[in-house]
Amino acid sequence: MATTIGILGGGQLARMMALAGAPLGLRFRVLDTSGDACAGQVAPLVQADWNDFDALRAFADGIDVATFDFENVPAQTAHWLAERVPVFPSPRALAVAQDRLAEKRLFEQLGMGTPAFAAVDSRADLDSALARIGAPAVLKTRRLGYDGKGQYRLRSTADADPAWAALGGVPLILEQFVPFDFECSVVAVRGRDGDFRTWPLTRNWHADGILAASLAPAPGDARLADAAFAHARALGEALDYVGVFALELFVHGGRLLANEMAPRVHNSGHWTIEGAQVSQFENHLRAVLGLPLGSTASRGPAAMLNWIGELPSREPVLADPVGHWHDYGKSPRAGRKVGHATFAAADPAGLREALQRAGAALGRVEQVAPVIAALG
Amino acid sequence: MATTIGILGGGQLARMMALAGAPLGLRFRVLDTSGDACAGQVAPLVQADWNDFDALRAFADGIDVATFDFENVPAQTAHWLAERVPVFPSPRALAVAQDRLAEKRLFEQLGMGTPAFAAVDSRADLDSALARIGAPAVLKTRRLGYDGKGQYRLRSTADADPAWAALGGVPLILEQFVPFDFECSVVAVRGRDGDFRTWPLTRNWHADGILAASLAPAPGDARLADAAFAHARALGEALDYVGVFALELFVHGGRLLANEMAPRVHNSGHWTIEGAQVSQFENHLRAVLGLPLGSTASRGPAAMLNWIGELPSREPVLADPVGHWHDYGKSPRAGRKVGHATFAAADPAGLREALQRAGAALGRVEQVAPVIAALG
């Protein structure tokens, strides 16, 4: 009998997982609160709320293992499911990653540098946190934040009132604003047997809190990459993690500061579809099924450009000798990730030329400029 | 609105097309005479006979363009459909490829060498054909043959009676048996605008009439490859072909002899998924939609091993640093193509080592041996 994977959340991550799993002979079922989640175009979709346990029961009956496209599935749902089918990553790993404070404390315990941070549960907490950390700083909800949502940036202590007005009332965390040199991420996979692998370090650029572009392997110091990989390995082992996760880091004055982890396949790993021997999507499935992990080696330098809100013209990417187009099958909406393009070249010069062509042809010169600059 | 492609035939070729098309934002509908055709696992499947015009009407209503996973769709069905939606390749191209005699005559007209052949419509025709061509020879049905089906090999003229007993009664063709040095294929794509591209020449090995292994780029004389590409281009232009097709050739004493064409994506092009910038499946879809064709350049030497009847153990392939597994989601059956593996390496030495490992671990030493030998 074919193995069926249940995926909680039916966005583009579930969609790309299902596409990556089909060649392994896997079947999929997707659960999402929306009936037109885009993974439903490539796998059977069940529409249900996260606390609809009748629907969850039917979903669990038809699957061999469950995993996530969305880390903010309620802990209760994950625990309930884990009593019925194997769930990877574990509800415990999910719980840590769902809480910015628990996550930062774990980073600290594991000896990683982090931006200074403090729990904020009251207006008085905010004042004392600001007194200790200083401004600029970022006030964030501890839970349910992603892509810059649930955040308020304080330029000075005078911003405490509007920040509290915007976010106060739920558990918060104040984090030092780090004027980082650049951002990078480790996309890592850990098998059921503890086998641990990382794809090459990825350098990332954000715009309005949303990933705009990635470049891998990140040019620069190999020792920095090795240190980042060691952090990711420690994190994976501490959580007894199974599957793919991403560890986002700031680099500041040659030092790594752990920003956050994502307990799932990650936007900064989309380049692995064409740029690595085995993609993050396939290796995540291999991990949750206890199959041998595939090679995470690079096949050459790759850059990913995210399409936010709406797709640009696809023709320049399709016509490019190293371009690859990814349309998630979503309708356009401001701030929504609707697709991406990856350029997978044989060498950095080839990648630079492709990005120059694409930037001009797509009217995205600003989006490609920092990637080209990083290629040197 | 999303573009929907209708595919006639729902086997592994349709399945791999649908998987390749999803990142382009395409939707699919598949029509097959079997209700459990394996493409139905990744796209909506309509079960109907080829002459069920009510079902065909409903199928045509929901699609923007139609194409084929199966070349033996009745000509009447293809013509009927082409009056309602764009159909690529055209029914005319399909008709030529469906008839071994028409195909061979076109090869001749285009100046390609072919094995000697003669039409056989009667027992007397067979005798005169044998007198002219000699033995060994192969008697084949003109229509509906694939994977060695509908063929009878004559070792001497004394085999004429049993050959006629086995196949007589339908239009036949007698072909000279060529003791070829090796077999190769050109997998080519031609766009609606005439843009023509070939993937690197692929060398092929058959067992019991079914493809067993492919290697690309085929090691050897670049002039031979150029001559094969020129034949494919002439064929594509003569048929005003749109989409991917394969031209299978024998190499005999340094000379190319055209054997047959397949008017569809082809088993000898499966290596393009990991081994080329853009796969045959994606480029076929781009061609039928009138989109820019993608690069057919190799990303390094690649070998494909076909799994016939049943799958071997997948673990050795998954664990291999350059191995890729393709399970078509079919149940095992003698002679049935149920999956393949591709090894996509950085250089020939890496590919040779991977094939040696795989041959030993899978118990497939005989299947990999000629590929390793060809790598030199």
PDB file of N, CA, C and O in Angstrom, chain A residues 70-71 113 130 154 185 193 214 263-265 274-275 338 345 364:
ATOM      1  N   PHE A  70       2.658  24.771   8.161  1.00  0.00           N
ATOM      2  CA  PHE A  70       2.281  25.981   8.887  1.00  0.00           C
ATOM      3  C   PHE A  70       2.609  25.729  10.350  1.00  0.00           C
ATOM      4  O   PHE A  70       2.145  24.742  10.937  1.00  0.00           O
ATOM      5  N   GLU A  71       3.478  26.565  10.952  1.00  0.00           N
ATOM      6  CA  GLU A  71       3.928  26.256  12.307  1.00  0.00           C
ATOM      7  C   GLU A  71       2.959  26.709  13.372  1.00  0.00           C
ATOM      8  O   GLU A  71       3.146  26.376  14.539  1.00  0.00           O
ATOM      9  N   GLY A 113      24.884  33.237  20.317  1.00  0.00           N
ATOM     10  CA  GLY A 113      24.615  34.643  20.530  1.00  0.00           C
ATOM     11  C   GLY A 113      23.222  34.966  20.019  1.00  0.00           C
ATOM     12  O   GLY A 113      22.733  34.341  19.074  1.00  0.00           O
ATOM     13  N   LEU A 130      13.104  48.177  28.028  1.00  0.00           N
ATOM     14  CA  LEU A 130      13.705  49.248  27.231  1.00  0.00           C
ATOM     15  C   LEU A 130      14.889  49.874  27.956  1.00  0.00           C
ATOM     16  O   LEU A 130      15.901  50.214  27.325  1.00  0.00           O
ATOM     17  N   LEU A 154      10.536  50.197  17.653  1.00  0.00           N
ATOM     18  CA  LEU A 154      10.677  51.388  18.505  1.00  0.00           C
ATOM     19  C   LEU A 154      11.993  52.078  18.171  1.00  0.00           C
ATOM     20  O   LEU A 154      13.068  51.510  18.396  1.00  0.00           O
ATOM     21  N   SER A 185      20.601  32.183   6.636  1.00  0.00           N
ATOM     22  CA  SER A 185      19.853  31.098   7.264  1.00  0.00           C
ATOM     23  C   SER A 185      20.545  29.775   6.979  1.00  0.00           C
ATOM     24  O   SER A 185      21.190  29.599   5.949  1.00  0.00           O
ATOM     25  N   ASP A 193      16.763   8.905  12.671  1.00  0.00           N
ATOM     26  CA  ASP A 193      17.929   8.259  13.278  1.00  0.00           C
ATOM     27  C   ASP A 193      18.981   9.261  13.729  1.00  0.00           C
ATOM     28  O   ASP A 193      20.074   8.868  14.141  1.00  0.00           O
ATOM     29  N   SER A 214      17.204  35.307  -1.990  1.00  0.00           N
ATOM     30  CA  SER A 214      18.180  34.443  -1.319  1.00  0.00           C
ATOM     31  C   SER A 214      19.286  34.106  -2.297  1.00  0.00           C
ATOM     32  O   SER A 214      19.053  34.054  -3.511  1.00  0.00           O
ATOM     33  N   PRO A 263      10.073  25.771  12.142  1.00  0.00           N
ATOM     34  CA  PRO A 263      10.040  24.313  12.257  1.00  0.00           C
ATOM     35  C   PRO A 263       9.367  23.660  11.057  1.00  0.00           C
ATOM     36  O   PRO A 263       8.395  22.927  11.195  1.00  0.00           O
ATOM     37  N   ARG A 264       9.932  23.923   9.887  1.00  0.00           N
ATOM     38  CA  ARG A 264       9.318  23.466   8.629  1.00  0.00           C
ATOM     39  C   ARG A 264      10.259  23.806   7.499  1.00  0.00           C
ATOM     40  O   ARG A 264      11.245  24.516   7.696  1.00  0.00           O
ATOM     41  N   VAL A 265       9.913  23.325   6.305  1.00  0.00           N
ATOM     42  CA  VAL A 265      10.605  23.800   5.105  1.00  0.00           C
ATOM     43  C   VAL A 265      10.426  25.315   5.056  1.00  0.00           C
ATOM     44  O   VAL A 265       9.449  25.849   5.572  1.00  0.00           O
ATOM     45  N   GLU A 274      16.174  23.419  -7.562  1.00  0.00           N
ATOM     46  CA  GLU A 274      17.066  23.294  -8.719  1.00  0.00           C
ATOM     47  C   GLU A 274      18.541  23.383  -8.354  1.00  0.00           C
ATOM     48  O   GLU A 274      19.391  22.963  -9.121  1.00  0.00           O
ATOM     49  N   GLY A 275      18.845  23.962  -7.184  1.00  0.00           N
ATOM     50  CA  GLY A 275      20.235  24.277  -6.869  1.00  0.00           C
ATOM     51  C   GLY A 275      20.969  23.236  -6.051  1.00  0.00           C
ATOM     52  O   GLY A 275      22.182  23.349  -5.875  1.00  0.00           O
ATOM     53  N   VAL A 338       3.138  34.727  -3.824  1.00  0.00           N
ATOM     54  CA  VAL A 338       2.402  34.071  -4.911  1.00  0.00           C
ATOM     55  C   VAL A 338       3.294  33.234  -5.824  1.00  0.00           C
ATOM     56  O   VAL A 338       2.795  32.488  -6.665  1.00  0.00           O
ATOM     57  N   ALA A 345      22.868  28.524 -11.779  1.00  0.00           N
ATOM     58  CA  ALA A 345      23.914  28.661 -12.787  1.00  0.00           C
ATOM     59  C   ALA A 345      25.084  27.724 -12.500  1.00  0.00           C
ATOM     60  O   ALA A 345      25.150  27.088 -11.446  1.00  0.00           O
ATOM     61  N   ARG A 364      12.846  44.657 -11.945  1.00  0.00           N
ATOM     62  CA  ARG A 364      13.146  44.320 -10.551  1.00  0.00           C
ATOM     63  C   ARG A 364      14.602  44.608 -10.220  1.00  0.00           C
ATOM     64  O   ARG A 364      15.254  43.812  -9.533  1.00  0.00           O
TER      65      ARG A 364
END
